[in-house]
């Protein structure tokens, strides 16, 4: 078999017998560079770095590393210090208790958010709950009221599923116009994880529901309690009572020891530090679902009980935090992003380079799961010309992201929740990336 570009450095002849380690690596690198021969972001380029830096032994390779018992619970590399959750005074009630920390989705890989980076929304601070004293009461219109310990719950057969959680206020600063030139502060009120626990329907099949039990109240054990009304139909579908996230126990800011997972629906329904599930024939009209988490219409009336997070997407690379300023004309580069839908599975994602006048279909990559983040990708050649880069997702129930004009024509600009209009990045000829809004596409 002939392979003109095969690289084969052998030490067989007399002239090579005395090659030093440095000579060997130098020769190997030069062969590799000549074999590749192309310049692209997607493939290595010819070596131009200082020869000594390439060939000399790296400093971390000349001494012993840290002992294996230094960190019995692993921590990120010190070089990853910028990959953190962030907060902002504009997204707080005036203190750090009823506030939110934003997930660095521009640094996310795949569809799983590490537990230490998962976005956090609290109404009364992070409760520190003793799992030995924690209890879950299930009562109301049930045939067999119960009080569960954590060990009781773990006696049921467990399941692990991947779902995203999104605050309904994700993207809210952009209703009137661009506010943050940052993807993290625009769309960081969401994350995705693998959740492990018991299906709520398994518990309800065990204790039994009364025939007229059509509503469920979920309540937390923190000082805000955040009671929310959920239809029993959803409770008997895919709702989970979970105690683990990404293979370990829930962390306190994520509801340790037990929380509710309501796939695809508003994040505030995913009650943390869960203590009570009550069933009734009427909804509760709690504070958080009357004074908050409603959507004001142009008529002055507000919609409530609109639980599902709509189909959505955003390009994560490039973005304001990750521009194309390092690219050279002719470089190939990957456009990458996230798409998600609370109604089901992402069917396809389109990319526009001109602000939504024309679209091309992107590739879906990796796992494509219902009510989970889905990665999309599109490879292009950078020509050093200005672009208006946007993405548009469609789910398997046929819903497609609206333009900003389509969305605001129905609900105005005074809303706070459920913003899923198309996000556009302005890419300058220098590769800089800015948050902009396109207001010219009114027709569906």
Short mmCIF file of C-alpha atoms in Angstrom, two decimals:
data_model
loop_
_atom_site.label_atom_id
_atom_site.label_comp_id
_atom_site.label_asym_id
_atom_site.label_seq_id
_atom_site.Cartn_x
_atom_site.Cartn_y
_atom_site.Cartn_z
CA UNK A 1 0.00 0.00 0.00
CA UNK A 2 1.44 3.36 -1.03
CA UNK A 3 1.09 6.41 1.19
CA UNK A 4 3.02 9.43 -0.03
CA UNK A 5 2.31 11.38 3.16
CA UNK A 6 3.15 8.68 5.65
CA UNK A 7 5.56 9.82 8.33
CA UNK A 8 8.02 7.17 9.44
CA UNK A 9 11.05 8.20 11.50
CA UNK A 10 13.31 5.17 11.91
CA UNK A 11 16.56 4.76 13.80
CA UNK A 12 18.07 1.96 11.72
CA UNK A 13 21.02 3.39 9.81
CA UNK A 14 24.41 4.26 11.22
CA UNK A 15 23.84 8.02 11.03
CA UNK A 16 20.75 7.73 13.23
CA UNK A 17 22.15 5.45 15.90
CA UNK A 18 23.40 8.28 18.03
CA UNK A 19 20.36 10.55 17.68
CA UNK A 20 19.58 12.37 20.89
CA UNK A 21 16.07 12.73 22.30
CA UNK A 22 16.12 16.35 21.12
CA UNK A 23 17.19 15.37 17.59
CA UNK A 24 14.50 12.71 17.40
CA UNK A 25 11.67 15.08 18.32
CA UNK A 26 13.04 17.78 16.05
CA UNK A 27 13.13 15.42 13.10
CA UNK A 28 9.65 14.04 13.88
CA UNK A 29 8.10 17.49 14.12
CA UNK A 30 9.59 18.65 10.87
CA UNK A 31 8.29 15.53 9.07
CA UNK A 32 4.86 16.04 10.57
CA UNK A 33 4.73 19.67 9.52
CA UNK A 34 5.71 18.92 5.92
CA UNK A 35 3.19 16.08 5.71
CA UNK A 36 0.30 18.25 6.84
CA UNK A 37 1.15 21.18 4.63
CA UNK A 38 -2.12 23.12 5.07
CA UNK A 39 -3.12 26.02 7.30
CA UNK A 40 -6.50 25.81 9.01
CA UNK A 41 -8.11 26.23 12.39
CA UNK A 42 -9.35 22.67 11.91
CA UNK A 43 -5.90 21.14 11.32
CA UNK A 44 -2.38 21.85 12.69
CA UNK A 45 -0.35 24.49 10.90
CA UNK A 46 3.34 24.53 10.03
CA UNK A 47 5.51 25.02 13.08
CA UNK A 48 6.70 28.57 13.61
CA UNK A 49 7.28 28.60 17.35
CA UNK A 50 10.71 28.90 18.92
CA UNK A 51 12.61 25.65 18.37
CA UNK A 52 13.75 25.48 21.98
CA UNK A 53 10.16 25.73 23.24
CA UNK A 54 9.13 22.88 20.98
CA UNK A 55 12.00 20.50 21.53
CA UNK A 56 13.15 21.11 25.12
CA UNK A 57 11.53 19.07 27.86
CA UNK A 58 8.50 20.87 29.32
CA UNK A 59 9.07 21.97 32.95
CA UNK A 60 6.21 19.82 34.22
CA UNK A 61 7.91 16.80 32.72
CA UNK A 62 11.16 17.22 34.66
CA UNK A 63 9.81 16.75 38.19
CA UNK A 64 7.23 14.78 40.09
CA UNK A 65 3.68 16.03 39.97
CA UNK A 66 1.26 16.40 42.87
CA UNK A 67 0.66 13.25 44.97
CA UNK A 68 -2.59 11.45 44.26
CA UNK A 69 -3.96 12.27 47.71
CA UNK A 70 -3.50 16.04 47.42
CA UNK A 71 -7.14 16.64 46.45
CA UNK A 72 -9.41 13.84 47.56
CA UNK A 73 -12.21 15.69 45.77
CA UNK A 74 -10.84 16.80 42.41
CA UNK A 75 -10.62 20.46 41.43
CA UNK A 76 -10.16 22.12 38.01
CA UNK A 77 -6.76 23.19 36.73
CA UNK A 78 -5.63 26.59 37.96
CA UNK A 79 -5.40 27.59 34.30
CA UNK A 80 -9.19 27.26 33.99
CA UNK A 81 -9.83 30.14 36.40
CA UNK A 82 -12.00 32.06 33.91
CA UNK A 83 -14.44 29.18 33.46
CA UNK A 84 -16.73 30.14 36.36
CA UNK A 85 -20.30 31.14 37.10
CA UNK A 86 -20.80 34.90 37.21
CA UNK A 87 -23.29 37.24 38.84
CA UNK A 88 -24.49 40.77 38.10
CA UNK A 89 -26.25 43.38 40.23
CA UNK A 90 -28.82 43.95 37.48
CA UNK A 91 -29.91 40.31 37.83
CA UNK A 92 -30.35 40.43 41.60
CA UNK A 93 -32.98 41.61 44.07
CA UNK A 94 -30.38 43.75 45.79
CA UNK A 95 -28.45 41.06 47.63
CA UNK A 96 -26.91 37.67 46.93
CA UNK A 97 -29.73 35.64 48.48
CA UNK A 98 -32.55 36.15 45.98
CA UNK A 99 -30.27 36.13 42.98
CA UNK A 100 -28.84 34.10 40.12
CA UNK A 101 -25.40 32.96 38.98
CA UNK A 102 -24.91 32.51 35.26
CA UNK A 103 -23.49 29.39 33.64
CA UNK A 104 -20.49 29.94 31.31
CA UNK A 105 -22.17 28.21 28.38
CA UNK A 106 -19.57 29.65 26.00
CA UNK A 107 -17.05 27.33 27.69
CA UNK A 108 -19.36 24.29 27.76
CA UNK A 109 -18.39 21.12 25.93
CA UNK A 110 -20.97 18.54 24.91
CA UNK A 111 -24.37 18.58 26.60
CA UNK A 112 -23.45 18.04 30.27
CA UNK A 113 -22.74 20.97 32.60
CA UNK A 114 -20.29 20.19 35.42
CA UNK A 115 -21.94 20.45 38.82
CA UNK A 116 -19.66 23.29 39.87
CA UNK A 117 -20.73 25.40 36.87
CA UNK A 118 -24.47 24.63 36.85
CA UNK A 119 -26.43 27.89 36.98
CA UNK A 120 -28.03 28.73 40.34
CA UNK A 121 -31.28 30.58 41.04
CA UNK A 122 -32.27 31.09 44.67
CA UNK A 123 -35.17 32.97 46.23
CA UNK A 124 -33.83 32.87 49.79
CA UNK A 125 -30.26 31.70 49.73
CA UNK A 126 -28.80 28.19 49.60
CA UNK A 127 -30.33 25.96 52.28
CA UNK A 128 -27.98 23.60 54.12
CA UNK A 129 -30.15 20.55 54.79
CA UNK A 130 -29.30 17.62 57.07
CA UNK A 131 -30.21 14.54 55.01
CA UNK A 132 -30.77 12.50 58.17
CA UNK A 133 -33.48 14.91 59.29
CA UNK A 134 -34.91 15.64 55.86
CA UNK A 135 -38.40 14.31 55.06
CA UNK A 136 -40.76 14.39 52.05
CA UNK A 137 -44.49 14.43 52.76
CA UNK A 138 -46.93 13.35 50.04
CA UNK A 139 -50.52 14.04 50.99
CA UNK A 140 -53.86 15.58 49.99
CA UNK A 141 -55.98 13.68 47.52
CA UNK A 142 -53.95 10.48 47.74
CA UNK A 143 -55.14 7.09 48.97
CA UNK A 144 -52.16 6.48 51.23
CA UNK A 145 -50.48 9.66 52.58
CA UNK A 146 -46.79 9.07 53.19
CA UNK A 147 -43.72 10.66 54.75
CA UNK A 148 -40.49 9.52 53.07
CA UNK A 149 -36.90 9.53 54.23
CA UNK A 150 -34.08 9.61 51.70
CA UNK A 151 -33.50 5.89 52.28
CA UNK A 152 -37.19 5.25 51.60
CA UNK A 153 -36.96 6.95 48.22
CA UNK A 154 -33.86 4.99 47.28
CA UNK A 155 -35.76 1.72 47.75
CA UNK A 156 -37.67 2.49 44.56
CA UNK A 157 -36.09 1.56 41.21
CA UNK A 158 -33.96 4.49 40.04
CA UNK A 159 -33.52 6.00 36.60
CA UNK A 160 -30.96 8.38 35.09
CA UNK A 161 -31.96 10.85 32.40
CA UNK A 162 -30.37 13.88 30.74
CA UNK A 163 -32.44 17.08 30.82
CA UNK A 164 -31.77 20.81 30.67
CA UNK A 165 -33.12 23.29 33.20
CA UNK A 166 -33.77 26.85 32.04
CA UNK A 167 -34.98 29.82 34.04
CA UNK A 168 -37.96 31.37 32.19
CA UNK A 169 -36.15 34.73 32.49
CA UNK A 170 -33.24 33.47 30.38
CA UNK A 171 -32.56 36.20 27.82
CA UNK A 172 -34.86 38.66 29.59
CA UNK A 173 -32.49 41.67 29.46
CA UNK A 174 -32.89 41.70 25.67
CA UNK A 175 -36.59 42.43 25.33
CA UNK A 176 -36.15 46.15 24.58
CA UNK A 177 -32.74 45.83 22.97
CA UNK A 178 -29.23 44.42 23.47
CA UNK A 179 -28.13 44.93 27.08
CA UNK A 180 -25.14 42.62 27.57
CA UNK A 181 -22.37 42.04 25.07
CA UNK A 182 -21.81 38.66 26.69
CA UNK A 183 -23.28 35.26 25.93
CA UNK A 184 -22.94 34.21 29.57
CA UNK A 185 -25.13 37.09 30.77
CA UNK A 186 -27.53 36.78 27.84
CA UNK A 187 -28.25 33.06 27.97
CA UNK A 188 -26.45 31.70 31.06
CA UNK A 189 -29.64 31.05 33.06
CA UNK A 190 -29.62 27.43 31.94
CA UNK A 191 -27.60 24.25 32.23
CA UNK A 192 -27.94 20.55 31.45
CA UNK A 193 -27.18 17.46 33.50
CA UNK A 194 -27.81 13.77 34.03
CA UNK A 195 -30.30 13.35 36.86
CA UNK A 196 -30.73 10.19 38.94
CA UNK A 197 -33.74 9.43 41.08
CA UNK A 198 -37.17 7.85 40.99
CA UNK A 199 -39.95 8.67 38.55
CA UNK A 200 -42.71 10.46 40.44
CA UNK A 201 -45.32 8.27 38.74
CA UNK A 202 -43.68 5.24 40.37
CA UNK A 203 -44.30 6.74 43.81
CA UNK A 204 -47.85 7.77 42.91
CA UNK A 205 -48.68 4.33 41.55
CA UNK A 206 -47.56 2.94 44.90
CA UNK A 207 -49.59 5.25 47.16
CA UNK A 208 -52.52 5.87 44.79
CA UNK A 209 -54.25 9.08 43.66
CA UNK A 210 -57.87 10.04 44.17
CA UNK A 211 -59.89 10.38 40.95
CA UNK A 212 -60.32 14.12 41.37
CA UNK A 213 -56.62 14.80 42.02
CA UNK A 214 -55.76 16.95 39.01
CA UNK A 215 -53.28 19.44 40.54
CA UNK A 216 -50.07 19.03 42.52
CA UNK A 217 -48.32 21.58 44.73
CA UNK A 218 -44.53 21.27 45.00
CA UNK A 219 -42.92 23.04 47.94
CA UNK A 220 -39.30 23.42 49.03
CA UNK A 221 -37.89 23.33 52.55
CA UNK A 222 -35.81 26.53 52.25
CA UNK A 223 -37.06 29.78 53.77
CA UNK A 224 -38.65 30.88 50.46
CA UNK A 225 -40.36 27.47 49.90
CA UNK A 226 -41.31 28.66 46.36
CA UNK A 227 -44.61 26.71 46.12
CA UNK A 228 -45.67 26.01 42.53
CA UNK A 229 -48.72 24.36 40.97
CA UNK A 230 -48.13 21.54 38.47
CA UNK A 231 -50.80 19.52 36.59
CA UNK A 232 -51.05 15.88 37.65
CA UNK A 233 -50.91 14.96 33.97
CA UNK A 234 -47.30 16.20 33.90
CA UNK A 235 -46.52 14.57 37.27
CA UNK A 236 -47.57 11.21 35.83
CA UNK A 237 -45.52 11.73 32.68
CA UNK A 238 -41.79 12.45 33.09
CA UNK A 239 -41.37 14.28 36.42
CA UNK A 240 -38.57 12.89 38.61
CA UNK A 241 -37.72 13.06 42.31
CA UNK A 242 -33.92 13.09 42.21
CA UNK A 243 -31.04 12.85 44.66
CA UNK A 244 -28.06 12.74 42.27
CA UNK A 245 -26.65 14.94 39.51
CA UNK A 246 -23.95 13.83 37.09
CA UNK A 247 -23.10 10.76 39.13
CA UNK A 248 -22.85 12.35 42.58
CA UNK A 249 -25.20 13.60 45.29
CA UNK A 250 -26.92 16.90 44.53
CA UNK A 251 -24.94 19.89 45.71
CA UNK A 252 -26.58 22.27 48.22
CA UNK A 253 -27.15 24.99 45.61
CA UNK A 254 -28.93 22.40 43.46
CA UNK A 255 -31.34 21.27 46.17
CA UNK A 256 -29.49 18.70 48.29
CA UNK A 257 -30.62 16.17 49.31
CA UNK A 258 -33.69 15.92 47.02
CA UNK A 259 -35.21 18.08 44.32
CA UNK A 260 -37.90 17.83 41.68
CA UNK A 261 -37.07 17.65 37.96
CA UNK A 262 -39.87 18.78 35.64
CA UNK A 263 -38.34 18.20 32.19
CA UNK A 264 -38.70 21.00 29.68
CA UNK A 265 -40.76 23.26 31.92
CA UNK A 266 -39.85 26.50 33.69
CA UNK A 267 -36.84 26.16 35.95
CA UNK A 268 -38.72 27.45 39.02
CA UNK A 269 -40.99 24.40 38.87
CA UNK A 270 -37.96 22.15 39.49
CA UNK A 271 -38.34 22.62 43.24
CA UNK A 272 -35.12 22.39 45.25
CA UNK A 273 -34.81 21.07 48.82
CA UNK A 274 -38.18 19.38 48.20
CA UNK A 275 -40.27 18.75 51.32
CA UNK A 276 -43.92 18.49 50.28
CA UNK A 277 -46.13 17.31 47.43
CA UNK A 278 -49.83 17.99 47.92
CA UNK A 279 -52.62 16.92 45.56
CA UNK A 280 -55.93 18.69 45.03
CA UNK A 281 -58.79 19.27 42.60
CA UNK A 282 -57.94 23.01 42.40
CA UNK A 283 -54.75 25.02 41.71
CA UNK A 284 -53.15 26.98 44.57
CA UNK A 285 -52.56 30.47 43.07
CA UNK A 286 -49.35 30.87 45.08
CA UNK A 287 -47.39 34.12 45.26
CA UNK A 288 -44.75 33.02 42.79
CA UNK A 289 -47.33 32.06 40.14
CA UNK A 290 -49.50 35.19 40.49
CA UNK A 291 -47.21 38.14 41.26
CA UNK A 292 -44.30 36.49 39.44
CA UNK A 293 -43.76 34.10 36.54
CA UNK A 294 -46.59 35.55 34.48
CA UNK A 295 -46.43 37.23 31.07
CA UNK A 296 -48.03 40.64 30.59
CA UNK A 297 -49.90 41.07 27.30
CA UNK A 298 -50.53 44.25 25.32
CA UNK A 299 -54.10 44.23 26.64
CA UNK A 300 -52.80 44.60 30.19
CA UNK A 301 -53.85 41.07 31.12
CA UNK A 302 -51.22 38.54 32.13
CA UNK A 303 -50.83 34.90 31.11
CA UNK A 304 -50.02 32.47 33.88
CA UNK A 305 -49.48 28.72 33.93
CA UNK A 306 -47.52 28.81 30.68
CA UNK A 307 -44.98 26.25 31.84
CA UNK A 308 -43.17 24.95 28.75
CA UNK A 309 -39.84 26.47 27.70
CA UNK A 310 -40.09 27.18 23.99
CA UNK A 311 -37.79 25.95 21.23
CA UNK A 312 -34.56 27.95 21.32
CA UNK A 313 -30.95 28.09 20.15
CA UNK A 314 -27.83 30.22 20.34
CA UNK A 315 -24.43 30.16 18.67
CA UNK A 316 -21.78 29.68 21.35
CA UNK A 317 -18.72 29.92 19.10
CA UNK A 318 -18.19 32.57 17.96
CA UNK A 319 -19.70 34.81 20.63
CA UNK A 320 -18.60 38.05 22.35
CA UNK A 321 -16.40 36.06 24.73
CA UNK A 322 -14.95 33.94 21.90
CA UNK A 323 -14.51 36.15 18.81
CA UNK A 324 -12.76 35.33 15.54
CA UNK A 325 -10.01 37.92 15.95
CA UNK A 326 -7.37 35.18 15.76
CA UNK A 327 -8.48 33.97 12.32
CA UNK A 328 -6.77 34.71 9.02
CA UNK A 329 -8.54 35.02 5.70
CA UNK A 330 -9.03 31.55 4.21
CA UNK A 331 -9.05 29.73 7.58
CA UNK A 332 -11.65 27.04 8.01
CA UNK A 333 -13.58 27.40 11.24
CA UNK A 334 -16.40 25.62 13.03
CA UNK A 335 -19.54 27.48 14.03
CA UNK A 336 -20.99 25.71 17.05
CA UNK A 337 -23.99 26.19 19.28
CA UNK A 338 -26.74 24.81 21.47
CA UNK A 339 -30.39 24.15 20.68
CA UNK A 340 -33.11 23.00 23.07
CA UNK A 341 -36.87 22.64 23.38
CA UNK A 342 -39.15 21.98 26.33
CA UNK A 343 -41.66 20.36 23.98
CA UNK A 344 -39.48 17.56 22.68
CA UNK A 345 -36.48 16.89 20.47
CA UNK A 346 -34.57 19.26 18.20
CA UNK A 347 -35.29 18.32 14.59
CA UNK A 348 -32.93 20.66 12.77
CA UNK A 349 -31.05 23.95 13.14
CA UNK A 350 -30.45 26.55 10.43
CA UNK A 351 -27.61 29.08 10.21
CA UNK A 352 -27.84 32.53 8.62
CA UNK A 353 -24.88 34.72 7.62
CA UNK A 354 -26.95 37.77 6.64
CA UNK A 355 -29.22 38.37 9.60
CA UNK A 356 -31.98 35.98 8.60
CA UNK A 357 -32.53 36.69 4.90
CA UNK A 358 -31.09 33.33 3.88
CA UNK A 359 -30.52 30.09 5.77
CA UNK A 360 -28.47 26.89 5.47
CA UNK A 361 -28.94 23.77 7.55
CA UNK A 362 -26.36 22.95 10.24
CA UNK A 363 -25.33 19.48 11.38
CA UNK A 364 -26.54 18.04 14.67
CA UNK A 365 -23.67 16.42 16.56
CA UNK A 366 -23.48 13.98 19.45
CA UNK A 367 -26.54 12.81 21.36
CA UNK A 368 -29.91 14.20 20.26
CA UNK A 369 -32.30 13.67 23.17
CA UNK A 370 -35.74 15.03 24.10
CA UNK A 371 -35.80 18.04 26.43
CA UNK A 372 -32.01 18.13 26.43
CA UNK A 373 -29.37 20.37 24.96
CA UNK A 374 -28.46 19.48 21.38
CA UNK A 375 -25.17 20.51 19.78
CA UNK A 376 -25.12 21.87 16.23
CA UNK A 377 -22.19 22.62 13.95
CA UNK A 378 -21.39 24.25 10.64
CA UNK A 379 -17.92 24.44 9.05
CA UNK A 380 -17.12 27.44 6.86
CA UNK A 381 -14.20 29.37 5.41
CA UNK A 382 -13.56 32.77 6.98
CA UNK A 383 -13.20 35.40 4.28
CA UNK A 384 -12.64 38.38 6.56
CA UNK A 385 -15.97 39.96 5.63
CA UNK A 386 -18.68 41.32 7.99
CA UNK A 387 -21.43 38.83 8.88
CA UNK A 388 -24.72 38.83 10.75
CA UNK A 389 -24.56 35.34 12.21
CA UNK A 390 -27.73 33.75 13.58
CA UNK A 391 -29.24 30.33 14.37
CA UNK A 392 -32.83 29.11 14.19
CA UNK A 393 -34.02 25.83 15.72
CA UNK A 394 -37.04 23.68 14.93
CA UNK A 395 -38.32 20.88 17.19
CA UNK A 396 -40.16 17.65 16.43
CA UNK A 397 -43.58 19.15 17.19
CA UNK A 398 -43.04 21.64 14.39
CA UNK A 399 -42.26 24.79 16.38
CA UNK A 400 -39.57 27.13 15.04
CA UNK A 401 -37.89 30.05 16.77
CA UNK A 402 -39.53 33.38 15.92
CA UNK A 403 -37.80 36.54 14.80
CA UNK A 404 -37.68 39.41 17.30
CA UNK A 405 -40.42 41.21 15.35
CA UNK A 406 -42.66 38.14 15.39
CA UNK A 407 -42.24 37.71 19.13
CA UNK A 408 -42.65 41.33 20.19
CA UNK A 409 -45.64 41.85 17.89
CA UNK A 410 -47.53 39.38 20.09
CA UNK A 411 -46.27 40.18 23.59
CA UNK A 412 -44.62 43.59 23.31
CA UNK A 413 -41.34 44.51 25.00
CA UNK A 414 -42.46 44.72 28.63
CA UNK A 415 -42.21 40.97 29.21
CA UNK A 416 -39.67 39.23 31.39
CA UNK A 417 -40.13 35.54 30.66
CA UNK A 418 -40.04 33.03 27.80
CA UNK A 419 -37.93 34.96 25.34
CA UNK A 420 -36.90 32.65 22.51
CA UNK A 421 -36.41 35.03 19.60
CA UNK A 422 -33.50 34.46 17.23
CA UNK A 423 -30.14 35.68 18.56
CA UNK A 424 -27.79 37.42 16.12
CA UNK A 425 -24.06 38.13 16.38
CA UNK A 426 -22.45 40.89 14.35
CA UNK A 427 -19.06 39.67 13.12
CA UNK A 428 -16.85 42.54 11.99
CA UNK A 429 -14.19 42.24 9.30
CA UNK A 430 -11.64 42.01 12.13
CA UNK A 431 -13.50 39.04 13.61
CA UNK A 432 -14.94 40.95 16.57
CA UNK A 433 -18.32 39.67 17.82
CA UNK A 434 -21.15 41.86 19.11
CA UNK A 435 -24.69 41.28 20.33
CA UNK A 436 -27.17 42.93 17.95
CA UNK A 437 -30.86 42.66 17.14
CA UNK A 438 -32.37 42.37 13.67
CA UNK A 439 -35.80 43.97 13.34
CA UNK A 440 -36.99 43.51 9.79
CA UNK A 441 -38.59 40.07 9.53
CA UNK A 442 -42.24 40.31 10.56
CA UNK A 443 -43.80 37.51 8.56
CA UNK A 444 -43.69 33.90 9.76
#
